[in-house]
GROMACS .gro file of C-alpha atoms in nm:
model
  487
    1MET     CA    1   9.709  14.540   9.073
    2ASN     CA    2   9.807  14.796   8.814
    3GLY     CA    3   9.944  14.709   8.472
    4PRO     CA    4  10.320  14.761   8.523
    5ILE     CA    5  10.325  14.556   8.844
    6ARG     CA    6  10.127  14.280   8.675
    7LYS     CA    7  10.380  14.265   8.392
    8VAL     CA    8  10.672  14.245   8.636
    9ALA     CA    9  10.496  13.968   8.830
   10ILE     CA   10  10.433  13.770   8.510
   11ALA     CA   11  10.794  13.814   8.403
   12VAL     CA   12  10.923  13.695   8.741
   13PHE     CA   13  10.685  13.398   8.731
   14ILE     CA   14  10.805  13.301   8.382
   15ALA     CA   15  11.169  13.336   8.489
   16PHE     CA   16  11.115  13.109   8.788
   17ALA     CA   17  10.927  12.860   8.572
   18VAL     CA   18  11.212  12.851   8.319
   19LEU     CA   19  11.465  12.814   8.600
   20LEU     CA   20  11.263  12.530   8.754
   21LEU     CA   21  11.232  12.352   8.419
   22ASP     CA   22  11.603  12.395   8.356
   23ILE     CA   23  11.698  12.252   8.696
   24THR     CA   24  11.454  11.963   8.646
   25TYR     CA   25  11.599  11.889   8.303
   26ILE     CA   26  11.959  11.897   8.428
   27GLN     CA   27  11.892  11.679   8.729
   28ALA     CA   28  11.630  11.435   8.602
   29ILE     CA   29  11.702  11.405   8.230
   30ALA     CA   30  12.055  11.524   8.152
   31GLY     CA   31  12.190  11.441   8.498
   32PRO     CA   32  12.273  11.075   8.432
   33GLY     CA   33  12.463  11.176   8.120
   34TYR     CA   34  12.674  11.429   8.311
   35ARG     CA   35  12.721  11.178   8.593
   36ASP     CA   36  12.839  10.899   8.363
   37ASP     CA   37  13.044  11.116   8.124
   38PRO     CA   38  13.403  10.984   8.125
   39ARG     CA   39  13.526  11.346   8.153
   40ASN     CA   40  13.362  11.376   8.493
   41PRO     CA   41  13.642  11.346   8.755
   42ARG     CA   42  13.405  11.159   8.985
   43VAL     CA   43  13.363  10.895   8.714
   44GLN     CA   44  13.739  10.858   8.684
   45ILE     CA   45  13.773  10.819   9.060
   46GLY     CA   46  13.485  10.571   9.061
   47ILE     CA   47  13.639  10.361   8.784
   48ALA     CA   48  13.979  10.354   8.952
   49GLY     CA   49  13.822  10.267   9.286
   50LYS     CA   50  13.630   9.966   9.155
   51GLU     CA   51  13.780   9.627   9.094
   52ARG     CA   52  13.640   9.458   8.784
   53GLY     CA   53  13.604   9.088   8.727
   54LEU     CA   54  13.821   8.868   8.511
   55ILE     CA   55  13.752   8.803   8.144
   56LEU     CA   56  13.881   8.461   8.039
   57ASP     CA   57  13.893   8.278   7.709
   58SER     CA   58  13.741   7.931   7.665
   59GLY     CA   59  14.050   7.769   7.814
   60GLY     CA   60  14.095   7.999   8.111
   61VAL     CA   61  14.351   8.233   7.955
   62ARG     CA   62  14.321   8.580   8.108
   63LEU     CA   63  14.212   8.845   7.860
   64ALA     CA   64  14.134   9.124   8.108
   65GLN     CA   65  14.203   9.173   8.479
   66SER     CA   66  14.220   9.446   8.741
   67GLU     CA   67  14.543   9.511   8.930
   68ALA     CA   68  14.581   9.723   9.243
   69LEU     CA   69  14.816  10.019   9.222
   70GLU     CA   70  15.136   9.977   9.423
   71ASP     CA   71  15.116  10.323   9.580
   72ASP     CA   72  14.742  10.297   9.658
   73PRO     CA   73  14.598   9.943   9.689
   74LYS     CA   74  14.246  10.088   9.701
   75LEU     CA   75  14.276  10.198   9.338
   76PHE     CA   76  14.285   9.964   9.038
   77VAL     CA   77  14.406   9.972   8.680
   78ARG     CA   78  14.264   9.749   8.406
   79VAL     CA   79  14.520   9.532   8.231
   80TYR     CA   80  14.488   9.336   7.906
   81PRO     CA   81  14.751   9.058   7.914
   82GLN     CA   82  14.703   8.963   7.546
   83GLY     CA   83  14.771   9.315   7.422
   84ASP     CA   84  14.609   9.391   7.087
   85LEU     CA   85  14.474   9.039   7.027
   86PHE     CA   86  14.119   9.091   7.157
   87ALA     CA   87  14.083   9.469   7.129
   88HIS     CA   88  13.766   9.455   6.915
   89SER     CA   89  13.589   9.188   7.118
   90VAL     CA   90  13.689   9.225   7.483
   91GLY     CA   91  13.727   9.598   7.425
   92PHE     CA   92  13.844   9.822   7.708
   93THR     CA   93  13.738  10.036   8.000
   94SER     CA   94  13.900  10.377   8.021
   95SER     CA   95  13.869  10.670   8.258
   96LEU     CA   96  13.881  10.901   7.957
   97PHE     CA   97  13.701  10.712   7.682
   98GLY     CA   98  13.447  10.497   7.865
   99ASP     CA   99  13.373  10.130   7.799
  100TRP     CA  100  13.379   9.940   7.471
  101GLY     CA  101  13.316   9.583   7.355
  102LEU     CA  102  13.232   9.324   7.618
  103GLU     CA  103  13.368   9.561   7.882
  104SER     CA  104  13.071   9.780   7.793
  105SER     CA  105  12.806   9.514   7.730
  106TYR     CA  106  12.878   9.343   8.063
  107ALA     CA  107  12.987   9.646   8.264
  108THR     CA  108  12.720   9.584   8.531
  109GLU     CA  109  12.831   9.225   8.589
  110LEU     CA  110  13.203   9.306   8.578
  111ARG     CA  111  13.198   9.601   8.818
  112SER     CA  112  13.219   9.564   9.192
  113LYS     CA  113  12.902   9.700   9.357
  114ARG     CA  114  13.062   9.801   9.687
  115ASP     CA  115  12.963  10.168   9.658
  116LEU     CA  116  12.774  10.198   9.987
  117THR     CA  117  12.479  10.339   9.796
  118ILE     CA  118  12.131  10.278   9.936
  119SER     CA  119  12.066  10.004   9.680
  120ASP     CA  120  12.400   9.838   9.761
  121LEU     CA  121  12.325   9.848  10.134
  122ILE     CA  122  11.988   9.687  10.070
  123ASP     CA  123  12.151   9.419   9.854
  124ALA     CA  124  12.408   9.355  10.129
  125LEU     CA  125  12.133   9.320  10.392
  126LEU     CA  126  11.958   9.071  10.166
  127GLY     CA  127  12.275   8.868  10.137
  128ARG     CA  128  12.343   8.942   9.773
  129ASP     CA  129  12.700   8.926   9.646
  130LEU     CA  130  12.846   9.270   9.578
  131GLN     CA  131  13.176   9.145   9.439
  132ALA     CA  132  13.267   9.172   9.073
  133GLN     CA  133  13.170   8.878   8.854
  134ASN     CA  134  13.386   8.707   8.593
  135LEU     CA  135  13.320   8.623   8.228
  136GLU     CA  136  13.419   8.305   8.050
  137LEU     CA  137  13.419   8.353   7.672
  138THR     CA  138  13.386   8.115   7.379
  139LEU     CA  139  13.692   8.267   7.209
  140VAL     CA  140  13.999   8.047   7.159
  141THR     CA  141  14.324   8.239   7.202
  142GLU     CA  142  14.531   8.015   6.970
  143LEU     CA  143  14.275   8.040   6.688
  144GLN     CA  144  14.239   8.415   6.742
  145ARG     CA  145  14.615   8.462   6.723
  146LEU     CA  146  14.636   8.258   6.404
  147ALA     CA  147  14.355   8.462   6.244
  148LYS     CA  148  14.536   8.787   6.326
  149GLU     CA  149  14.869   8.653   6.197
  150ALA     CA  150  14.708   8.523   5.877
  151LEU     CA  151  14.553   8.863   5.805
  152GLY     CA  152  14.892   9.023   5.871
  153ASP     CA  153  14.916   9.393   5.795
  154GLN     CA  154  14.618   9.380   5.558
  155ARG     CA  155  14.290   9.547   5.647
  156GLY     CA  156  14.024   9.284   5.699
  157ALA     CA  157  13.849   9.050   5.936
  158VAL     CA  158  13.793   8.686   6.028
  159VAL     CA  159  13.492   8.550   6.216
  160ALA     CA  160  13.482   8.181   6.308
  161LEU     CA  161  13.182   8.010   6.469
  162ASP     CA  162  13.076   7.673   6.602
  163PRO     CA  163  12.786   7.615   6.360
  164THR     CA  164  12.600   7.384   6.600
  165THR     CA  165  12.582   7.635   6.888
  166GLY     CA  166  12.666   7.981   6.748
  167ALA     CA  167  12.967   8.016   6.978
  168VAL     CA  168  13.222   8.266   6.842
  169LEU     CA  169  13.560   8.093   6.823
  170ALA     CA  170  13.761   8.378   6.667
  171PHE     CA  171  13.679   8.743   6.606
  172ALA     CA  172  13.973   8.923   6.445
  173SER     CA  173  13.983   9.269   6.289
  174THR     CA  174  14.299   9.423   6.146
  175PRO     CA  175  14.470   9.654   6.193
  176THR     CA  176  14.415   9.644   6.566
  177PHE     CA  177  14.543   9.833   6.872
  178ASP     CA  178  14.664   9.767   7.224
  179PRO     CA  179  14.397   9.875   7.477
  180ASN     CA  180  14.666   9.902   7.744
  181SER     CA  181  14.783  10.217   7.566
  182ILE     CA  182  14.459  10.411   7.619
  183ILE     CA  183  14.325  10.318   7.962
  184GLY     CA  184  14.510  10.576   8.170
  185LYS     CA  185  14.435  10.939   8.246
  186SER     CA  186  14.734  11.054   8.041
  187ASP     CA  187  14.661  10.857   7.725
  188ALA     CA  188  14.465  11.119   7.530
  189ASP     CA  189  14.749  11.155   7.280
  190ALA     CA  190  14.752  10.782   7.209
  191TRP     CA  191  14.375  10.786   7.152
  192GLN     CA  192  14.406  11.084   6.919
  193GLU     CA  193  14.678  10.908   6.723
  194LEU     CA  194  14.461  10.598   6.684
  195SER     CA  195  14.160  10.808   6.586
  196ASN     CA  196  14.358  10.991   6.317
  197ASP     CA  197  14.529  10.681   6.176
  198PRO     CA  198  14.410  10.640   5.811
  199ALA     CA  199  14.417  10.260   5.856
  200GLU     CA  200  14.142  10.300   6.120
  201PRO     CA  201  14.264  10.048   6.382
  202LEU     CA  202  13.972  10.140   6.610
  203ARG     CA  203  13.719  10.017   6.351
  204ASP     CA  204  13.558   9.681   6.420
  205ARG     CA  205  13.562   9.533   6.071
  206ALA     CA  206  13.414   9.204   6.187
  207SER     CA  207  13.071   9.326   6.300
  208ARG     CA  208  13.053   9.702   6.243
  209GLN     CA  209  13.182   9.734   5.888
  210SER     CA  210  12.993   9.606   5.585
  211TYR     CA  211  13.116   9.520   5.237
  212ALA     CA  212  12.969   9.400   4.909
  213PRO     CA  213  12.984   9.021   4.959
  214GLY     CA  214  13.048   8.951   4.592
  215SER     CA  215  13.019   8.590   4.479
  216THR     CA  216  12.987   8.455   4.834
  217PHE     CA  217  12.625   8.574   4.797
  218LYS     CA  218  12.577   8.309   4.527
  219VAL     CA  219  12.514   8.056   4.803
  220ILE     CA  220  12.192   8.250   4.875
  221THR     CA  221  12.095   8.276   4.507
  222ALA     CA  222  12.159   7.904   4.462
  223ALA     CA  223  11.972   7.819   4.784
  224ALA     CA  224  11.671   8.025   4.670
  225ALA     CA  225  11.659   7.836   4.338
  226ILE     CA  226  11.691   7.495   4.503
  227GLU     CA  227  11.454   7.570   4.791
  228GLY     CA  228  11.187   7.703   4.554
  229GLY     CA  229  11.222   7.422   4.301
  230VAL     CA  230  11.329   7.664   4.027
  231ALA     CA  231  11.653   7.477   3.963
  232GLY     CA  232  11.861   7.191   4.094
  233PRO     CA  233  12.233   7.124   4.079
  234ASP     CA  234  12.194   6.945   3.745
  235THR     CA  235  11.967   7.207   3.585
  236THR     CA  236  12.140   7.350   3.279
  237PHE     CA  237  12.163   7.712   3.171
  238ALA     CA  238  12.278   7.889   2.859
  239ASN     CA  239  12.652   7.953   2.865
  240PRO     CA  240  12.713   8.287   2.690
  241ALA     CA  241  13.043   8.470   2.696
  242PHE     CA  242  12.854   8.767   2.840
  243LEU     CA  243  12.501   8.828   2.968
  244GLU     CA  244  12.313   9.114   2.806
  245LEU     CA  245  12.098   9.293   3.064
  246PRO     CA  246  11.747   9.390   2.953
  247GLY     CA  247  11.681   9.759   2.905
  248SER     CA  248  12.048   9.838   2.946
  249THR     CA  249  12.370   9.861   2.749
  250SER     CA  250  12.553   9.698   3.040
  251VAL     CA  251  12.657   9.333   3.037
  252ILE     CA  252  12.769   9.082   3.299
  253ARG     CA  253  13.089   8.892   3.226
  254ASN     CA  254  13.258   8.601   3.399
  255PHE     CA  255  13.594   8.649   3.565
  256ALA     CA  256  13.857   8.725   3.299
  257GLY     CA  257  13.578   8.736   3.038
  258THR     CA  258  13.588   8.361   2.976
  259LEU     CA  259  13.314   8.107   2.909
  260CYS     CA  260  13.186   7.901   3.199
  261GLY     CA  261  13.349   7.581   3.081
  262GLY     CA  262  13.299   7.436   2.737
  263GLY     CA  263  12.975   7.391   2.546
  264ASP     CA  264  12.663   7.596   2.494
  265GLU     CA  265  12.510   7.490   2.828
  266VAL     CA  266  12.635   7.454   3.184
  267SER     CA  267  12.480   7.301   3.497
  268LEU     CA  268  12.413   7.497   3.812
  269ARG     CA  269  12.663   7.279   3.997
  270GLU     CA  270  12.938   7.359   3.746
  271ALA     CA  271  12.847   7.729   3.737
  272PHE     CA  272  12.871   7.739   4.116
  273ARG     CA  273  13.204   7.556   4.118
  274ARG     CA  274  13.347   7.799   3.863
  275SER     CA  275  13.158   8.099   4.010
  276CYS     CA  276  13.008   8.197   3.675
  277ASN     CA  277  12.854   8.543   3.683
  278THR     CA  278  12.650   8.505   3.364
  279VAL     CA  279  12.457   8.206   3.497
  280PHE     CA  280  12.387   8.358   3.838
  281GLY     CA  281  12.289   8.693   3.689
  282GLN     CA  282  12.032   8.513   3.474
  283LEU     CA  283  11.921   8.296   3.767
  284ALA     CA  284  11.858   8.604   3.982
  285MET     CA  285  11.632   8.748   3.713
  286ASP     CA  286  11.454   8.412   3.676
  287LEU     CA  287  11.388   8.398   4.049
  288GLY     CA  288  11.252   8.751   4.061
  289PRO     CA  289  11.301   9.023   4.323
  290GLN     CA  290  11.055   8.893   4.583
  291VAL     CA  291  11.201   8.543   4.601
  292LEU     CA  292  11.560   8.667   4.616
  293GLU     CA  293  11.480   8.929   4.882
  294GLN     CA  294  11.287   8.678   5.092
  295GLN     CA  295  11.573   8.428   5.080
  296ALA     CA  296  11.830   8.695   5.168
  297GLU     CA  297  11.620   8.809   5.464
  298ALA     CA  298  11.569   8.449   5.574
  299PHE     CA  299  11.949   8.422   5.600
  300GLY     CA  300  11.968   8.742   5.809
  301PHE     CA  301  11.983   9.040   5.573
  302ASN     CA  302  11.780   9.348   5.673
  303ARG     CA  303  11.750   9.212   6.028
  304GLU     CA  304  11.916   9.291   6.359
  305ILE     CA  305  12.166   9.022   6.458
  306PRO     CA  306  12.118   8.904   6.819
  307PHE     CA  307  12.462   8.960   6.967
  308GLU     CA  308  12.642   9.098   7.273
  309TRP     CA  309  12.647   9.442   7.112
  310GLU     CA  310  12.470   9.610   6.823
  311ALA     CA  311  12.622   9.466   6.508
  312LEU     CA  312  12.569   9.630   6.171
  313ALA     CA  313  12.281   9.474   5.979
  314GLY     CA  314  12.327   9.333   5.632
  315VAL     CA  315  12.149   9.513   5.348
  316PHE     CA  316  11.956   9.370   5.056
  317PRO     CA  317  11.740   9.617   4.857
  318ASP     CA  318  11.362   9.607   4.887
  319ASP     CA  319  11.203   9.418   4.598
  320SER     CA  320  11.025   9.738   4.489
  321GLU     CA  321  11.360   9.883   4.387
  322PHE     CA  322  11.388   9.619   4.113
  323ALA     CA  323  11.043   9.679   3.960
  324ASN     CA  324  11.185   9.848   3.653
  325ASP     CA  325  11.549   9.759   3.698
  326LEU     CA  326  11.628   9.396   3.611
  327PRO     CA  327  11.999   9.478   3.562
  328ALA     CA  328  12.015   9.578   3.929
  329LEU     CA  329  11.849   9.248   4.024
  330ALA     CA  330  12.101   9.050   3.818
  331GLN     CA  331  12.391   9.234   3.980
  332SER     CA  332  12.240   9.192   4.328
  333GLY     CA  333  12.222   8.816   4.269
  334LEU     CA  334  12.601   8.831   4.240
  335GLY     CA  335  12.635   9.015   4.574
  336GLN     CA  336  12.711   9.347   4.406
  337ARG     CA  337  12.525   9.673   4.352
  338ASP     CA  338  12.370   9.779   4.688
  339VAL     CA  339  12.410   9.446   4.870
  340GLN     CA  340  12.614   9.482   5.189
  341ALA     CA  341  12.715   9.235   5.461
  342THR     CA  342  12.948   9.209   5.759
  343PRO     CA  343  13.188   8.918   5.807
  344LEU     CA  344  12.978   8.821   6.111
  345LEU     CA  345  12.666   8.784   5.895
  346MET     CA  346  12.850   8.591   5.623
  347ALA     CA  347  12.992   8.353   5.885
  348LEU     CA  348  12.636   8.299   6.011
  349ILE     CA  349  12.524   8.218   5.656
  350ALA     CA  350  12.802   7.961   5.619
  351SER     CA  351  12.712   7.816   5.960
  352ALA     CA  352  12.345   7.776   5.860
  353ILE     CA  353  12.441   7.564   5.560
  354ALA     CA  354  12.684   7.366   5.775
  355ASN     CA  355  12.415   7.308   6.038
  356GLY     CA  356  12.154   7.157   5.809
  357GLY     CA  357  11.971   7.483   5.741
  358GLN     CA  358  11.945   7.588   6.106
  359GLN     CA  359  12.106   7.923   6.192
  360MET     CA  360  12.208   7.964   6.556
  361GLU     CA  361  12.231   8.294   6.743
  362PRO     CA  362  12.596   8.402   6.772
  363PHE     CA  363  12.735   8.455   7.123
  364MET     CA  364  13.070   8.525   7.284
  365VAL     CA  365  13.002   8.494   7.659
  366ALA     CA  366  12.964   8.129   7.759
  367GLY     CA  367  12.911   8.187   8.130
  368ILE     CA  368  12.916   8.436   8.417
  369TYR     CA  369  13.081   8.331   8.744
  370ASP     CA  370  13.088   8.486   9.089
  371ALA     CA  371  13.409   8.569   9.276
  372ALA     CA  372  13.414   8.218   9.430
  373GLY     CA  373  13.407   8.060   9.085
  374ASP     CA  374  13.049   7.938   9.102
  375LEU     CA  375  12.838   7.957   8.787
  376VAL     CA  376  12.582   8.240   8.802
  377GLU     CA  377  12.451   8.229   8.448
  378GLN     CA  378  12.524   8.001   8.153
  379HIS     CA  379  12.443   8.080   7.793
  380VAL     CA  380  12.192   7.846   7.634
  381PRO     CA  381  12.234   7.813   7.254
  382ALA     CA  382  11.928   7.934   7.065
  383VAL     CA  383  11.806   7.906   6.708
  384TRP     CA  384  11.791   8.237   6.524
  385ALA     CA  385  11.635   8.120   6.198
  386ASN     CA  386  11.575   7.826   5.964
  387PRO     CA  387  11.646   7.988   5.625
  388ILE     CA  388  11.648   7.664   5.421
  389SER     CA  389  11.544   7.303   5.459
  390PRO     CA  390  11.794   7.032   5.556
  391ALA     CA  391  11.765   6.889   5.203
  392THR     CA  392  11.856   7.223   5.044
  393ALA     CA  393  12.140   7.274   5.290
  394ASP     CA  394  12.278   6.931   5.198
  395VAL     CA  395  12.271   7.012   4.825
  396VAL     CA  396  12.435   7.354   4.871
  397ALA     CA  397  12.698   7.201   5.102
  398GLY     CA  398  12.784   6.947   4.833
  399MET     CA  399  12.824   7.225   4.576
  400MET     CA  400  13.043   7.421   4.817
  401GLU     CA  401  13.260   7.113   4.872
  402GLN     CA  402  13.324   7.098   4.497
  403VAL     CA  403  13.434   7.463   4.502
  404VAL     CA  404  13.719   7.370   4.738
  405ALA     CA  405  13.793   7.033   4.581
  406SER     CA  406  13.832   7.153   4.222
  407GLY     CA  407  13.688   7.503   4.177
  408THR     CA  408  13.778   7.859   4.270
  409GLY     CA  409  13.850   7.773   4.635
  410THR     CA  410  14.119   7.505   4.605
  411LYS     CA  411  14.359   7.710   4.819
  412ALA     CA  412  14.130   7.648   5.117
  413ALA     CA  413  14.171   7.270   5.085
  414VAL     CA  414  14.324   7.070   5.370
  415PRO     CA  415  14.462   6.728   5.268
  416GLY     CA  416  14.262   6.446   5.418
  417LEU     CA  417  13.966   6.667   5.515
  418ARG     CA  418  13.640   6.752   5.344
  419VAL     CA  419  13.615   7.132   5.326
  420ALA     CA  420  13.326   7.334   5.181
  421GLY     CA  421  13.346   7.697   5.076
  422LYS     CA  422  13.266   7.978   4.840
  423THR     CA  423  13.498   8.250   4.715
  424GLY     CA  424  13.405   8.607   4.639
  425THR     CA  425  13.577   8.892   4.458
  426ALA     CA  426  13.364   9.199   4.522
  427GLU     CA  427  13.415   9.498   4.295
  428THR     CA  428  13.416   9.830   4.480
  429GLY     CA  429  13.399  10.069   4.186
  430ILE     CA  430  13.667  10.291   4.335
  431GLY     CA  431  13.963  10.064   4.393
  432PRO     CA  432  14.082   9.704   4.411
  433PRO     CA  433  13.819   9.439   4.491
  434HIS     CA  434  13.746   9.297   4.835
  435ALA     CA  435  13.856   8.934   4.864
  436TRP     CA  436  13.612   8.697   5.040
  437PHE     CA  437  13.588   8.336   5.147
  438ILE     CA  438  13.315   8.167   5.349
  439GLY     CA  439  13.308   7.800   5.438
  440PHE     CA  440  13.302   7.521   5.694
  441ALA     CA  441  13.464   7.188   5.778
  442PRO     CA  442  13.461   6.896   5.801
  443VAL     CA  443  13.165   6.859   5.568
  444GLU     CA  444  13.038   6.537   5.730
  445ASN     CA  445  13.034   6.687   6.083
  446PRO     CA  446  13.115   7.059   6.079
  447THR     CA  447  13.279   7.205   6.390
  448ILE     CA  448  13.387   7.538   6.243
  449ALA     CA  449  13.227   7.782   6.000
  450LEU     CA  450  13.397   8.105   5.904
  451ALA     CA  451  13.410   8.416   5.692
  452VAL     CA  452  13.724   8.595   5.577
  453VAL     CA  453  13.739   8.935   5.408
  454VAL     CA  454  14.046   9.129   5.297
  455GLU     CA  455  13.975   9.489   5.206
  456GLU     CA  456  14.071   9.604   4.858
  457GLY     CA  457  14.267   9.289   4.790
  458GLY     CA  458  14.523   9.352   5.063
  459SER     CA  459  14.879   9.316   4.942
  460ALA     CA  460  14.760   9.168   4.609
  461GLY     CA  461  14.575   9.487   4.514
  462GLU     CA  462  14.404   9.482   4.174
  463ASN     CA  463  14.515   9.122   4.114
  464ALA     CA  464  14.332   8.991   4.420
  465THR     CA  465  14.060   8.728   4.411
  466GLY     CA  466  13.882   8.555   4.693
  467GLY     CA  467  14.046   8.230   4.589
  468SER     CA  468  14.401   8.367   4.591
  469VAL     CA  469  14.386   8.598   4.896
  470ALA     CA  470  14.108   8.497   5.137
  471ALA     CA  471  14.097   8.120   5.081
  472PRO     CA  472  14.457   8.060   5.203
  473ILE     CA  473  14.371   8.239   5.528
  474ALA     CA  474  14.072   8.010   5.575
  475GLN     CA  475  14.292   7.708   5.497
  476ARG     CA  476  14.528   7.794   5.783
  477LEU     CA  477  14.239   7.818   6.028
  478PHE     CA  478  14.077   7.495   5.910
  479GLU     CA  479  14.406   7.309   5.931
  480PHE     CA  480  14.484   7.434   6.280
  481TRP     CA  481  14.136   7.379   6.419
  482LEU     CA  482  14.085   7.031   6.278
  483LEU     CA  483  14.435   6.888   6.291
  484GLU     CA  484  14.639   7.076   6.551
  485SER     CA  485  14.411   7.217   6.821
  486ASP     CA  486  14.272   7.042   7.130
  487GLN     CA  487  13.913   7.131   7.044
   0.00000   0.00000   0.00000
């Protein structure tokens, strides 16, 4: 074979090889992505042609259902009877925008499998049920509605848990949106409007948005001191008007620049009740970076939260970052600087203290049922971590009870009930502070633990504190759950 022919043959061979690789890539690797892309008309037809199972709250209230179209009973539309109430938890399934929330996490169970594919035919021959399955959730519609109403038109979130099991009782994020407005083929404009809204109603602020936790983090700093034997509730600390930070011109001041009570010394219990920054800044430096980081991670920071979908992890800096920066350590002990947490994580921290130091895995799906109503799978509560001992949890719980009884969290108090909590007013550096409250009740036998955050102080703006803005929201939920609901 002469040279020119050899070159042509090589070129043709290379071209065929590239073509073969391209076809292989498209079919074997990229193919599933093209097949499942919501813009694929076949996907839209497939979604409309499949009935999906019911999603019910803990009391049987319908949160999602499929309804047959009047003009074509073989096609279905997904309907969300509660409107915008569960948009960030139940989510949606859309022919244009795919699945989200539990509709995504449990898409396989919710979808009918009557496709007449080879695998479906085999399943049918083996007697397996091809009908859509139903989900029963732990969410309580009345509590969810109250959480949304209490947040109002403010940006924020509420997460409420059963501390003994990890069951999610309420999961509210505001502003929210009505999934019924974006499930059809002609709803692209509505989706675009939601996407461009500066208030970001599509954002899940409960599990996929993190904030500086502010003084709510002091429960971790206090727990680290008590657990390690560094300090107890009656241990006294110097009570300066401001804390000078070593190697820095910066200082830490208490709220409004006041002393932490009278006298030259103050106990840890009193500093916690009054949420004194100077004491906790000093305590963080006394503990050291390794101890504080280890305690934060024991409570769930820097770890993936086991949940129905991927929740944003909390962030506490690596201890190496504090090697030559004690001011940063002091500020981190106050839940500031680079510390970040979601409301879901902070609710889990409150639940661990409520549950004697045992932190349960959070879950939202209590059970999966077949079309006949028979239980297919039931969630079994599981322990996620044991961040502190029962003795430490008992001491911290007592300190948190004093916060609500006569400290910064009195607006979370419910007459006749023992409520524990911790307020937080987290500085953002660019605007009004975030207002926080975490807590649980009743102290003697907790059945609800929660976290509330209101972004940038909500309607109170620069004047916001956790005690004035977030605590009253928690109070409404405690009162309803413990005195008015049929729990």
